[in-house]
mmCIF file of C-alpha atoms in Angstrom:
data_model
loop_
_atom_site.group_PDB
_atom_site.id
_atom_site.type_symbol
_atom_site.label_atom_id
_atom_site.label_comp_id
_atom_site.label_asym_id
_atom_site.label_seq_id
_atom_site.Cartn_x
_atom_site.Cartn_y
_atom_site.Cartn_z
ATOM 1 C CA UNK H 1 74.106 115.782 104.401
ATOM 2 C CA UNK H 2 70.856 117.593 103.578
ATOM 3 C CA UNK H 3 68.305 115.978 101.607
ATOM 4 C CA UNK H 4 67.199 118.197 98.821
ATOM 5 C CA UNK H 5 63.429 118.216 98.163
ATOM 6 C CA UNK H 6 64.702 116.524 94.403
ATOM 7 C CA UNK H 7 66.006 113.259 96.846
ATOM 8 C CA UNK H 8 62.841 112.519 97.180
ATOM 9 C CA UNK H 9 62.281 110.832 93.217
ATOM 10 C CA UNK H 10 65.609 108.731 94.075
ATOM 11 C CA UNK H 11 66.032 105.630 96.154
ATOM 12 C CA UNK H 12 68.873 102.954 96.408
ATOM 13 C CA UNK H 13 67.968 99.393 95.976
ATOM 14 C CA UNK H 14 70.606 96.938 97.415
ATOM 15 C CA UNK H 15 71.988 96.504 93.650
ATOM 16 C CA UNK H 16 70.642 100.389 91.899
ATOM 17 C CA UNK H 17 69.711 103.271 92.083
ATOM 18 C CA UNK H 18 66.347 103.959 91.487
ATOM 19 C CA UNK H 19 65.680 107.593 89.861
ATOM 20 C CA UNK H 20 61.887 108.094 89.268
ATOM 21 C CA UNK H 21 61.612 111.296 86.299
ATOM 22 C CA UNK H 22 58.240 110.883 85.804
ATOM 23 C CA UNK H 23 54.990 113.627 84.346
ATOM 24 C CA UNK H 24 56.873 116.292 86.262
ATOM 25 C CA UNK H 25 57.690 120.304 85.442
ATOM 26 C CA UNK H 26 60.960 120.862 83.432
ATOM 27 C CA UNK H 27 62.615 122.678 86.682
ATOM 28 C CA UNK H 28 62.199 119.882 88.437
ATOM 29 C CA UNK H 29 63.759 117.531 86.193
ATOM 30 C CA UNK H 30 66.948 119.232 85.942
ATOM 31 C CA UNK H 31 66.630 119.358 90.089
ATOM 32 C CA UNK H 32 66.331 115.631 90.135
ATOM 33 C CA UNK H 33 68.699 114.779 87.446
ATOM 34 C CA UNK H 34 71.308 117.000 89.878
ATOM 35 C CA UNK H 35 70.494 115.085 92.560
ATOM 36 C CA UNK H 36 70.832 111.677 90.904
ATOM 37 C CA UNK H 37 74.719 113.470 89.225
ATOM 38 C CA UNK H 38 75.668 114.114 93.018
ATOM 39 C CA UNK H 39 74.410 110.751 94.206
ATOM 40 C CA UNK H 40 76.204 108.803 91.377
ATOM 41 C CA UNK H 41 79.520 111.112 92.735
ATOM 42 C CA UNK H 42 79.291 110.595 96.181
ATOM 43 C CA UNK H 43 78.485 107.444 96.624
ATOM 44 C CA UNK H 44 80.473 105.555 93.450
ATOM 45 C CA UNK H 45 76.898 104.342 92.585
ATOM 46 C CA UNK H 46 77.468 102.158 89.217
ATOM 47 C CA UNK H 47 73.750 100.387 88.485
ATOM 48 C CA UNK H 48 71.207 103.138 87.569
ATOM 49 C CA UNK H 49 67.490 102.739 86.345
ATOM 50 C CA UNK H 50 65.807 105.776 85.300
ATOM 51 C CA UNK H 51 62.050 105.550 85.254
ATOM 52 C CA UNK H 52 60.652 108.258 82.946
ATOM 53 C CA UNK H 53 57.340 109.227 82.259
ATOM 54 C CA UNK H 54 57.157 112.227 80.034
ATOM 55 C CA UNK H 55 58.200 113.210 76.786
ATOM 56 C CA UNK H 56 59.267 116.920 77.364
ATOM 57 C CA UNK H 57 62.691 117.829 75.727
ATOM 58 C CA UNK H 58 63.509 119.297 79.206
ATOM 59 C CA UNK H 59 64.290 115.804 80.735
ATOM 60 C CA UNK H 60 66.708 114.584 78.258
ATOM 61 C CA UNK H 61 68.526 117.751 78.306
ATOM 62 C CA UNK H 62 68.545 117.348 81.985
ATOM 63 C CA UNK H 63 69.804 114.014 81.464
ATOM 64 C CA UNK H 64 72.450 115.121 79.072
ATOM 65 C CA UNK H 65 73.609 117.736 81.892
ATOM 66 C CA UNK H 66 73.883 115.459 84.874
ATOM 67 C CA UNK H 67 75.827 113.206 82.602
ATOM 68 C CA UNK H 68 78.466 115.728 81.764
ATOM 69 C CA UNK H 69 79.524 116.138 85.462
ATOM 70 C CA UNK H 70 79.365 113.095 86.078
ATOM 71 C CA UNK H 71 82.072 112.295 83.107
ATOM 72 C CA UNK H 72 84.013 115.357 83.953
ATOM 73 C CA UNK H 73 84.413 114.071 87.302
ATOM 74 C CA UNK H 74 84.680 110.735 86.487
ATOM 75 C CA UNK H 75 82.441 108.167 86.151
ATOM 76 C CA UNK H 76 82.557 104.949 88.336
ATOM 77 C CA UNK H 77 83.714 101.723 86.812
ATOM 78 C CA UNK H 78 81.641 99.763 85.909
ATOM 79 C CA UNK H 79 78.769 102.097 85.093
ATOM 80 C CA UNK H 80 75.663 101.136 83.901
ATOM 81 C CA UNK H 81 72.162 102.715 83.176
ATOM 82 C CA UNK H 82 68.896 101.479 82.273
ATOM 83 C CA UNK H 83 66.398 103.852 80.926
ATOM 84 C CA UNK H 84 62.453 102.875 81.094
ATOM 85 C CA UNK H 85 60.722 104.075 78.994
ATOM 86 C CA UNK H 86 57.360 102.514 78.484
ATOM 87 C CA UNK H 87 55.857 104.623 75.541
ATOM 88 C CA UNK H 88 56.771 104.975 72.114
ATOM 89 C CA UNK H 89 56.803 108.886 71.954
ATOM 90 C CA UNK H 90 59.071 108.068 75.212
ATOM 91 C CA UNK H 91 61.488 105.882 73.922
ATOM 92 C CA UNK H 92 61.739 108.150 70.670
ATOM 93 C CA UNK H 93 62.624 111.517 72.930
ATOM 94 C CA UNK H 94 65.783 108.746 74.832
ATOM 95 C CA UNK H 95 67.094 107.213 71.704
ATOM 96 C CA UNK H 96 69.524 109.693 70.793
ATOM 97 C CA UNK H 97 70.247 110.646 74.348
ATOM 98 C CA UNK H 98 70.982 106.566 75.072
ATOM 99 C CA UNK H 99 73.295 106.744 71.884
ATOM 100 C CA UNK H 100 75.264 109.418 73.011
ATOM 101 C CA UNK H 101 75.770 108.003 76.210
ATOM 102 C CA UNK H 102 76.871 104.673 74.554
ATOM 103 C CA UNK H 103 79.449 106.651 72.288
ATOM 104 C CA UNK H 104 81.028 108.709 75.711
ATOM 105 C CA UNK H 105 81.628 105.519 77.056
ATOM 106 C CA UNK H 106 78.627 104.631 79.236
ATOM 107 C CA UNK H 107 76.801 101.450 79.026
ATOM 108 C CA UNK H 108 73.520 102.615 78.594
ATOM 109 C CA UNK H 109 70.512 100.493 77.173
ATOM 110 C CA UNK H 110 66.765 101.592 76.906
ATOM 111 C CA UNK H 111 63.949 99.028 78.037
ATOM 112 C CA UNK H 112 60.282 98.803 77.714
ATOM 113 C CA UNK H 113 59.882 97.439 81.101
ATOM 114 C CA UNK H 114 61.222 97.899 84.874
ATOM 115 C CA UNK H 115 61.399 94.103 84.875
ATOM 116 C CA UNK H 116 64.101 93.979 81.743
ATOM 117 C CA UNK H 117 65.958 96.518 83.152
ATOM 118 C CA UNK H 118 66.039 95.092 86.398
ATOM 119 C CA UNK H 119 67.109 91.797 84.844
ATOM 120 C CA UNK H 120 69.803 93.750 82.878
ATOM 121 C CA UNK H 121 71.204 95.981 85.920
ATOM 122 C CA UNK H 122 71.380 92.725 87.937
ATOM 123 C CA UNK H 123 74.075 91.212 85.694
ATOM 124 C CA UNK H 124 71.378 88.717 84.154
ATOM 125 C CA UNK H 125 71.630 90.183 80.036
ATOM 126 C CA UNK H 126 73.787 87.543 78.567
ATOM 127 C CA UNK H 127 72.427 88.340 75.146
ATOM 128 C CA UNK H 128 69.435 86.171 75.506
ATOM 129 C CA UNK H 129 66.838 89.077 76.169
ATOM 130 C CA UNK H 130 67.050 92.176 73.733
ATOM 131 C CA UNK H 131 66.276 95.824 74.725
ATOM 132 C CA UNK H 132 64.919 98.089 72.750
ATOM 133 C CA UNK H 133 67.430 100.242 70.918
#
């Protein structure tokens, strides 16, 4: 398979994938967010953390869209993403988007911190730690 210059802002941990969406150009998001959609396919990747670092409505909507295919073609079991997002005006621009996703079905929570996330993704959350949202 080629690797599409977008590949580069994902890597796979043993237990998630790691999608880095950071302070980067609308057009770009929407190529990474692809990327991540046709990782998540092809591989039946089920732990996600999303890293983001900007604000800009063009992210979430990217979000939004790699979402949709990867509902229409069907999401694998077990699914779970945790979105960092480590500023306020952050978290406010991926509440609604982590709602949706919880009401299609996707267990989706949004963190302050890589190292909640990680703790959630890992199977760890057993209601003792609370994310934000």
């Amino acid at each position: 398979m080629l690797q599409e210059p977008a590949d580069r802002y994902l890597s796979e941990t043993p237990g998630y994938l790691v999608v880095e969406a950071g302070v980067i150009n609308g057009v770009e998001v929407a190529d990474i967010f692809r990327s991540f959609a046709a990782r998540c396919l092809q591989k039946q990747i089920n732990r996600v953390m999303l890293k983001t670092g900007d604000g800009d409505p063009a992210g979430e909507r990217a979000l939004r869209d790699a979402f949709t295919t990867i509902l229409l073609a069907g999401i694998p079991s077990g699914f779970k993403i945790a979105l960092v997002a480590g500023t306020p005006l952050i978290q406010a621009r991926y509440r609604n988007a982590q709602r949706d996703l919880v009401m299609a079905g996707v267990d989706a929570k949004l963190f302050d911190s890589e190292a909640e996330a990680v703790w959630w993704l890992d199977g760890q959350d057993r209601g003792t730690r609370a994310a934000t949202g």
